Short mmCIF file of N, CA and C and ligand atoms in Angstrom, two decimals:
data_model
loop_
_atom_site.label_atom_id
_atom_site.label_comp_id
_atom_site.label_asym_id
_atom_site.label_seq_id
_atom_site.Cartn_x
_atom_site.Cartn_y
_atom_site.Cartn_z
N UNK A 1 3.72 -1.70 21.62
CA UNK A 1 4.36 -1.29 20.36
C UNK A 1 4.46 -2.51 19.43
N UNK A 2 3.84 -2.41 18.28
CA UNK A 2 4.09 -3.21 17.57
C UNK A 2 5.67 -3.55 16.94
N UNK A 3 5.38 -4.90 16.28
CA UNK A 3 6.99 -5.66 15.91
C UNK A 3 7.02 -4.38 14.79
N UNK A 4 8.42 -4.54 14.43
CA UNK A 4 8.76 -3.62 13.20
C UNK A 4 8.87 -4.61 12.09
N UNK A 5 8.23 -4.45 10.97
CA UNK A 5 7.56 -4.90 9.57
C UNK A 5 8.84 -4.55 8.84
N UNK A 6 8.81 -5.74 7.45
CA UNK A 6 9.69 -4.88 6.50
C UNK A 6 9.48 -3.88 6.05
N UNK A 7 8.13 -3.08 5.95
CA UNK A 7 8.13 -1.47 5.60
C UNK A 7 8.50 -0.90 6.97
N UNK A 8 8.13 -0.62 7.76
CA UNK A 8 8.98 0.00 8.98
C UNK A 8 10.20 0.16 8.22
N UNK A 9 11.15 -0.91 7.88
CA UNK A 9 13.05 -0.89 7.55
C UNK A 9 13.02 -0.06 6.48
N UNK A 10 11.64 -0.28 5.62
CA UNK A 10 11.51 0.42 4.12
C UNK A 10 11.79 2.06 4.37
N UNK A 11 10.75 2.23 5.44
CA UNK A 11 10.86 4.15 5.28
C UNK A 11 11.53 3.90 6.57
N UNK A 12 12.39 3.40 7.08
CA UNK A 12 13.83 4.20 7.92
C UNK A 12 14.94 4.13 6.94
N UNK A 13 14.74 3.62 5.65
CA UNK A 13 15.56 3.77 4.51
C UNK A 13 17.01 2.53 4.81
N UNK A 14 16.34 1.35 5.86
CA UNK A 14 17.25 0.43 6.10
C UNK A 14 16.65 -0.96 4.92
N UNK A 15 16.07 -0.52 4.15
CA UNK A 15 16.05 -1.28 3.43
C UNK A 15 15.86 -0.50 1.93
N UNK A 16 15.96 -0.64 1.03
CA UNK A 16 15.86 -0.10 -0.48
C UNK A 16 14.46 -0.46 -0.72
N UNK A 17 13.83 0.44 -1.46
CA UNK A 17 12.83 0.29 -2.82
C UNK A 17 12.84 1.08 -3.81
N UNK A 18 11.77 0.48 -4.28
CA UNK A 18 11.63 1.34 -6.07
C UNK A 18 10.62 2.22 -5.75
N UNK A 19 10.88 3.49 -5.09
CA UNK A 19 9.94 4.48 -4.95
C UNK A 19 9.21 4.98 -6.15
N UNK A 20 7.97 5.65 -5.59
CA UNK A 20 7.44 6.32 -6.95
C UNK A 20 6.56 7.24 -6.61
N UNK A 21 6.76 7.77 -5.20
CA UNK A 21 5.68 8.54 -4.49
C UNK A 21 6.19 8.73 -2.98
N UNK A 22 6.51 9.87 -2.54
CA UNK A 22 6.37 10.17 -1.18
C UNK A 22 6.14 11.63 -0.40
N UNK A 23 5.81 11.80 0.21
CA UNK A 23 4.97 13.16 1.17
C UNK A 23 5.18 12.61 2.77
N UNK A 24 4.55 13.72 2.92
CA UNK A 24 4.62 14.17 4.68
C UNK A 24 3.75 12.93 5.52
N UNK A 25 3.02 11.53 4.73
CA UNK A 25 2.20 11.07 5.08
C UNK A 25 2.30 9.87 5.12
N UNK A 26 2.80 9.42 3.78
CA UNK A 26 2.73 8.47 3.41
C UNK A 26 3.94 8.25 1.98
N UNK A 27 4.33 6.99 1.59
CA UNK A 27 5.12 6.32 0.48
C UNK A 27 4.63 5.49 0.09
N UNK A 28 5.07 5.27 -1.64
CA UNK A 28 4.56 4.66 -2.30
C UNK A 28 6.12 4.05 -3.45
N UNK A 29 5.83 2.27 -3.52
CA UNK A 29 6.91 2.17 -4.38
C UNK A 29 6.54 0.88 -4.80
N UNK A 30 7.32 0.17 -5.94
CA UNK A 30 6.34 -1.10 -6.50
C UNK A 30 6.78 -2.01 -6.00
N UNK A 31 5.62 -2.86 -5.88
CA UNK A 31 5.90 -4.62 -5.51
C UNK A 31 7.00 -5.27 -5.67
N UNK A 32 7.77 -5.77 -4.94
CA UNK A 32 8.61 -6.75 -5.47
C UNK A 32 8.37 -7.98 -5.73
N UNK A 33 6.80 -8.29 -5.99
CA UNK A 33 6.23 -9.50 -6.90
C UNK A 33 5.00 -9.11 -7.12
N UNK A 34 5.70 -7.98 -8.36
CA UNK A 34 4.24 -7.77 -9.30
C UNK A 34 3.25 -8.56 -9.73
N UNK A 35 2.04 -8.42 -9.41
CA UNK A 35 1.07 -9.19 -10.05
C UNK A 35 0.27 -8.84 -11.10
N UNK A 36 0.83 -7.57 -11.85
CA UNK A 36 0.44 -7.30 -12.83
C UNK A 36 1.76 -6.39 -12.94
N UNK A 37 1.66 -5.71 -14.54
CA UNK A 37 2.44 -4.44 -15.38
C UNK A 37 2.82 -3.41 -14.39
N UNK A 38 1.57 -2.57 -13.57
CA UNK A 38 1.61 -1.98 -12.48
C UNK A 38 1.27 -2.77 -10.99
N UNK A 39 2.29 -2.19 -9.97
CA UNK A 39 1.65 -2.85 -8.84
C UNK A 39 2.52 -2.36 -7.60
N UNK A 40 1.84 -1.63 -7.29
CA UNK A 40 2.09 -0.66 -6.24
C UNK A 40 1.89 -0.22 -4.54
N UNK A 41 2.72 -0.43 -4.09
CA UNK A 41 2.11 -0.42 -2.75
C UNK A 41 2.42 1.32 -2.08
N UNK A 42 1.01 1.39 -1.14
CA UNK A 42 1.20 2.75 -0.75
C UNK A 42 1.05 2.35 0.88
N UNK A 43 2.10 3.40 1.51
CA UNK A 43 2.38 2.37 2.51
C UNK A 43 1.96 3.99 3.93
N UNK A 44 1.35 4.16 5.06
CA UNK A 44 1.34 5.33 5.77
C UNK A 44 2.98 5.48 6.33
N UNK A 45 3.59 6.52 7.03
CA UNK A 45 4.51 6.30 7.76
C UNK A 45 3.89 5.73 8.59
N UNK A 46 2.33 5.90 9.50
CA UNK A 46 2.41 5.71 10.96
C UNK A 46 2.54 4.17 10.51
N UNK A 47 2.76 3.22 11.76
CA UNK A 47 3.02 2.15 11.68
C UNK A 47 1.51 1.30 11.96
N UNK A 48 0.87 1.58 10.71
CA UNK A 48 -0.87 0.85 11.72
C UNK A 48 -0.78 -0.53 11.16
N UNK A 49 -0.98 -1.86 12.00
CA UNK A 49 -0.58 -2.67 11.13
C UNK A 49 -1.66 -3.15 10.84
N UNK A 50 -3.02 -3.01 10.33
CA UNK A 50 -4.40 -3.58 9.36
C UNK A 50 -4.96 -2.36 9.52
N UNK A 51 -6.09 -2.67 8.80
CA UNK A 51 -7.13 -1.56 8.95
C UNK A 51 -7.95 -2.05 10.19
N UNK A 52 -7.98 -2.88 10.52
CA UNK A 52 -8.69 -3.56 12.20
C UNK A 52 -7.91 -2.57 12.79
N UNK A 53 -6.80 -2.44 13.31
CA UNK A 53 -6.34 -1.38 14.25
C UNK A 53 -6.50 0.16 14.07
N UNK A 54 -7.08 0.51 12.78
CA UNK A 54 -7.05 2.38 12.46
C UNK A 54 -8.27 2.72 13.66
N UNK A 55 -7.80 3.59 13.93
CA UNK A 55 -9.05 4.55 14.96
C UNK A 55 -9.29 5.34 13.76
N UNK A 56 -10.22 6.27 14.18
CA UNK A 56 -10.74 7.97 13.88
C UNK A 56 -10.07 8.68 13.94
N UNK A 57 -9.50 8.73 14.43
CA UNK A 57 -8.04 9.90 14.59
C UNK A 57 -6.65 9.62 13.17
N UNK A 58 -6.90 7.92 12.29
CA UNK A 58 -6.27 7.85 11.16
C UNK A 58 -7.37 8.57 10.11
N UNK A 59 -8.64 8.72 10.23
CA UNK A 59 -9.32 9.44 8.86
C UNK A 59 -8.61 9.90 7.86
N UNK A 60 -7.92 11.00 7.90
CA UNK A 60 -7.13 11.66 7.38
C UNK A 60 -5.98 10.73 6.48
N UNK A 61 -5.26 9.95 7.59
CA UNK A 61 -4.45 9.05 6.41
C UNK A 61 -4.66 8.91 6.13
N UNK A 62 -6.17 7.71 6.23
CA UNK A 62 -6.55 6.93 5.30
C UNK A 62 -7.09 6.90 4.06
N UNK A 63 -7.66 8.41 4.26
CA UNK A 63 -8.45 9.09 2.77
C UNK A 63 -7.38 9.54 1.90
N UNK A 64 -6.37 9.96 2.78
CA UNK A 64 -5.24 10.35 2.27
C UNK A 64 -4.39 8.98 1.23
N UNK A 65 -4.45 7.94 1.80
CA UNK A 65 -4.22 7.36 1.12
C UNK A 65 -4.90 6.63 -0.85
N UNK A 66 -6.23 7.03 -0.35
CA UNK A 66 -7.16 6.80 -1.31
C UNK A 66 -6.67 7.85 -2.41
N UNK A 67 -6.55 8.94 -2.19
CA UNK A 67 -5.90 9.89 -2.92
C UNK A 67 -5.06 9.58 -3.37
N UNK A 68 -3.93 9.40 -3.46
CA UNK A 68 -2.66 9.19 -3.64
C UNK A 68 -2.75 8.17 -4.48
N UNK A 69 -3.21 6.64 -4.16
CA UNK A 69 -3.43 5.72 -4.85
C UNK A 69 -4.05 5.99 -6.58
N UNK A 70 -4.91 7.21 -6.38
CA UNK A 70 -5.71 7.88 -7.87
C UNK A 70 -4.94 8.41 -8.18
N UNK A 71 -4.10 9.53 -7.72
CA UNK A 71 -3.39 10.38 -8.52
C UNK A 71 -1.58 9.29 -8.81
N UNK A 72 -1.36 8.35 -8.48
CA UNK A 72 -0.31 7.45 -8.86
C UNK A 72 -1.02 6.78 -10.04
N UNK A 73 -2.25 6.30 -9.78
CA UNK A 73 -2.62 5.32 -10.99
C UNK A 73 -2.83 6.28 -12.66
N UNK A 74 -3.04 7.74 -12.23
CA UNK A 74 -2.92 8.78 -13.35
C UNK A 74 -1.97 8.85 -13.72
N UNK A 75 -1.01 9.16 -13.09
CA UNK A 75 0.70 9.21 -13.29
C UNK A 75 1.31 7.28 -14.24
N UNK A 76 0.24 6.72 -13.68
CA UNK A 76 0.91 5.45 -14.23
C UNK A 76 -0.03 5.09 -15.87
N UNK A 77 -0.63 5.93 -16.30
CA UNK A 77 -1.39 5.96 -17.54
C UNK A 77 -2.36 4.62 -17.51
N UNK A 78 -2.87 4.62 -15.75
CA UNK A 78 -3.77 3.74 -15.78
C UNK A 78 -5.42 4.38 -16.24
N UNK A 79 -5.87 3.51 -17.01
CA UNK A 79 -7.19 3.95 -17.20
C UNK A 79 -8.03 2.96 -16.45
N UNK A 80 -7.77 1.78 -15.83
CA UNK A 80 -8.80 1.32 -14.97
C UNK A 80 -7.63 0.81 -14.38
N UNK A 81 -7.70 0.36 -12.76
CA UNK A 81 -7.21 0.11 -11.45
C UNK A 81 -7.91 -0.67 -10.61
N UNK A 82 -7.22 -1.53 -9.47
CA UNK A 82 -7.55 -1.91 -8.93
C UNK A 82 -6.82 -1.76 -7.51
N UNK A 83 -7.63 -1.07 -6.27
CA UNK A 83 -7.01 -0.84 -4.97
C UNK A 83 -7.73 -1.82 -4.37
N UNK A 84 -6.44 -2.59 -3.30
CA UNK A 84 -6.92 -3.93 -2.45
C UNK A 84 -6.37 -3.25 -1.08
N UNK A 85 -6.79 -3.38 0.08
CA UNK A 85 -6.35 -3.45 1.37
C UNK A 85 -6.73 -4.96 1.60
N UNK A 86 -5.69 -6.13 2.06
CA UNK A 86 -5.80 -7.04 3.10
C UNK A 86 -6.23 -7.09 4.16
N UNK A 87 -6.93 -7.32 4.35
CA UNK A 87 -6.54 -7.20 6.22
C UNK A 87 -6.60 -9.13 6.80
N UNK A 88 -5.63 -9.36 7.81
CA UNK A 88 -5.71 -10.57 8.06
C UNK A 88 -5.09 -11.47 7.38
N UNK A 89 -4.50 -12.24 8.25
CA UNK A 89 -3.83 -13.23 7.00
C UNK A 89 -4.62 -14.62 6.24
N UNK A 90 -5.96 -14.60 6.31
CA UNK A 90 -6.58 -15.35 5.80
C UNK A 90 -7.18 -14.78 4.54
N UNK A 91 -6.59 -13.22 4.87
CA UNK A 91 -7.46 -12.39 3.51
C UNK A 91 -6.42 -12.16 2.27
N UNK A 92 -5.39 -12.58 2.85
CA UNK A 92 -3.57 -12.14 1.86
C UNK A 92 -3.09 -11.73 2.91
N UNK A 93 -3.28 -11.09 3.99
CA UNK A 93 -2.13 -10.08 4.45
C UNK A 93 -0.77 -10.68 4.68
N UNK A 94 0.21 -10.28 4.44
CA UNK A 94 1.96 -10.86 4.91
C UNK A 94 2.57 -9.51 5.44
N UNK A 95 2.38 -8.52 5.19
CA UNK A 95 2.59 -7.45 5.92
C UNK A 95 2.05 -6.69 6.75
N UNK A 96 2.28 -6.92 7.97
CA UNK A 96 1.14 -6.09 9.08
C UNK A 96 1.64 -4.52 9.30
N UNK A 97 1.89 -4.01 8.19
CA UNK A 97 2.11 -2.31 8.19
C UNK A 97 0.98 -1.84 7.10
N UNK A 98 -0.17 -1.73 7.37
CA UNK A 98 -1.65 -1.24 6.74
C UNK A 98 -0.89 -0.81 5.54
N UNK A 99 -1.10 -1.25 3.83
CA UNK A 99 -0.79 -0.80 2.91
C UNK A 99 -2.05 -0.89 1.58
N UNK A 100 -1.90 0.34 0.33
CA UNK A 100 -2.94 -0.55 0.18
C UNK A 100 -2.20 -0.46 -1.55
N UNK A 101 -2.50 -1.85 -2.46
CA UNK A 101 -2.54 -2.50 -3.34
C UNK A 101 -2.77 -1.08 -4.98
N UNK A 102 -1.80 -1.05 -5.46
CA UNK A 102 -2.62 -0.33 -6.70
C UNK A 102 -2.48 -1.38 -7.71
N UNK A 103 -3.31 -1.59 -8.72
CA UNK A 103 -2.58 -2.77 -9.29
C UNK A 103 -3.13 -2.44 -10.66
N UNK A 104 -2.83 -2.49 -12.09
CA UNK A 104 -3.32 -2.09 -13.31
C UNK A 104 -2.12 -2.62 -14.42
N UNK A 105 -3.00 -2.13 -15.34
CA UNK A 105 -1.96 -2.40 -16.55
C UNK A 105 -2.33 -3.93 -17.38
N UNK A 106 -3.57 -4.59 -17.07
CA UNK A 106 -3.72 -6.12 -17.43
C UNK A 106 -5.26 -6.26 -16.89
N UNK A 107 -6.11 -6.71 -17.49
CA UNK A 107 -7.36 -6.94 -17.26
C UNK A 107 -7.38 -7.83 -15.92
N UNK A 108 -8.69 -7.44 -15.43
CA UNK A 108 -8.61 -8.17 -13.96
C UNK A 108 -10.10 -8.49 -13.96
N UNK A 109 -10.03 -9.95 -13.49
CA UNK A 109 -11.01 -10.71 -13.32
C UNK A 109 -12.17 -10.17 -11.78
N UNK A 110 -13.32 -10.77 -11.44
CA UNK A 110 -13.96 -10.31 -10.61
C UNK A 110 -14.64 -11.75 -10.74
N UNK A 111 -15.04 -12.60 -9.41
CA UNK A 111 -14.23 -12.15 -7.67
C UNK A 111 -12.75 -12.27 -7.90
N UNK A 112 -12.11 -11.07 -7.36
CA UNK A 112 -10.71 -12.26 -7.34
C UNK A 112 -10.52 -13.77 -6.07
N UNK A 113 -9.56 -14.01 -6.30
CA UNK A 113 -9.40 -15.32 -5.54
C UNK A 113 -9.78 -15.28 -3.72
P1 AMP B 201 -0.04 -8.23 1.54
O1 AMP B 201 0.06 -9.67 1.12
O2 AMP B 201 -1.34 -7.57 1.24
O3 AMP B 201 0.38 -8.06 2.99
O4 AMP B 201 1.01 -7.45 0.66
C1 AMP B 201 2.37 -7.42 0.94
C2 AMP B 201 3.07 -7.13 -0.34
O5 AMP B 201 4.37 -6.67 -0.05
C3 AMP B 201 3.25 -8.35 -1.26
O6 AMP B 201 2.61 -8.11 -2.50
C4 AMP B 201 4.77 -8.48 -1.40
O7 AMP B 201 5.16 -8.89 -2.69
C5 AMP B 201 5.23 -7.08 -1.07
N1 AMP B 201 6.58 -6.96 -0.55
C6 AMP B 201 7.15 -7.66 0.45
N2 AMP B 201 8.40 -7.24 0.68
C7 AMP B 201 8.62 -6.21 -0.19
C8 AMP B 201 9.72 -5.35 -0.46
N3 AMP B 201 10.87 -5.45 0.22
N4 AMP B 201 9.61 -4.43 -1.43
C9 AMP B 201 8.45 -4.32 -2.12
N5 AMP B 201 7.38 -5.09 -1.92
C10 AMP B 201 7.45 -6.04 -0.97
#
């Protein structure tokens, strides 16, 4: 069993956020160090902590999550977006509860860092 993450505390509701999205699947609420206007994290309940650990049997979340991430960035009067998954902490990761990045509202460079 993995350690419990600050999202784990997030959706047992032992910790607060700024929700802006939740279902039978998954939550969604913003960064608490926005890196842009919008910046959003969508987080699964299950506890997967990278995308290195998803089996076949997450498909479903995970597309599920792709979804969600589009129809939030509509809701957020984004006309272009940017979705990041980390994985690893050499890649960004600081949270090992698989989340993934919506981020808009401010032009974004390519590569990022
Ligand atoms: P990553 O670096 O990809 O693991 O992303 C983790 C993100 O979680 C970072 O952008 C943090 O700013 C964000 N974060 C950490 N703690 C919280 C929190 N309590 N509420 C909202 N966002 C958080």
């Amino acid at each position: 069993m993995a350690d419990k993450t600050i999202f784990s505390e997030i959706l047992d509701g032992n910790i607060p956020c700024d929700e802006v999205y939740k279902d039978e699947l998954c939550l969604a609420f913003r960064d608490i160090q926005p890196q842009a206007p919008v910046h959003i994290l969508i987080i699964p309940n299950k506890a997967i902590p990278s995308l290195r650990e998803a089996q076949e049997k997450d498909s479903q979340i995970l597309g599920h999550l792709l979804l969600v991430a589009a129809k939030i960035a509509e809701k957020e009067g984004l006309e272009a977006w940017r979705t990041i998954i980390n994985t690893g902490a050499e890649a960004g990761q600081t949270v090992f509860h698989l989340h993934v990045h919506v981020i808009g509202g401010r032009a974004l460079t390519w590569p990022p860092g």
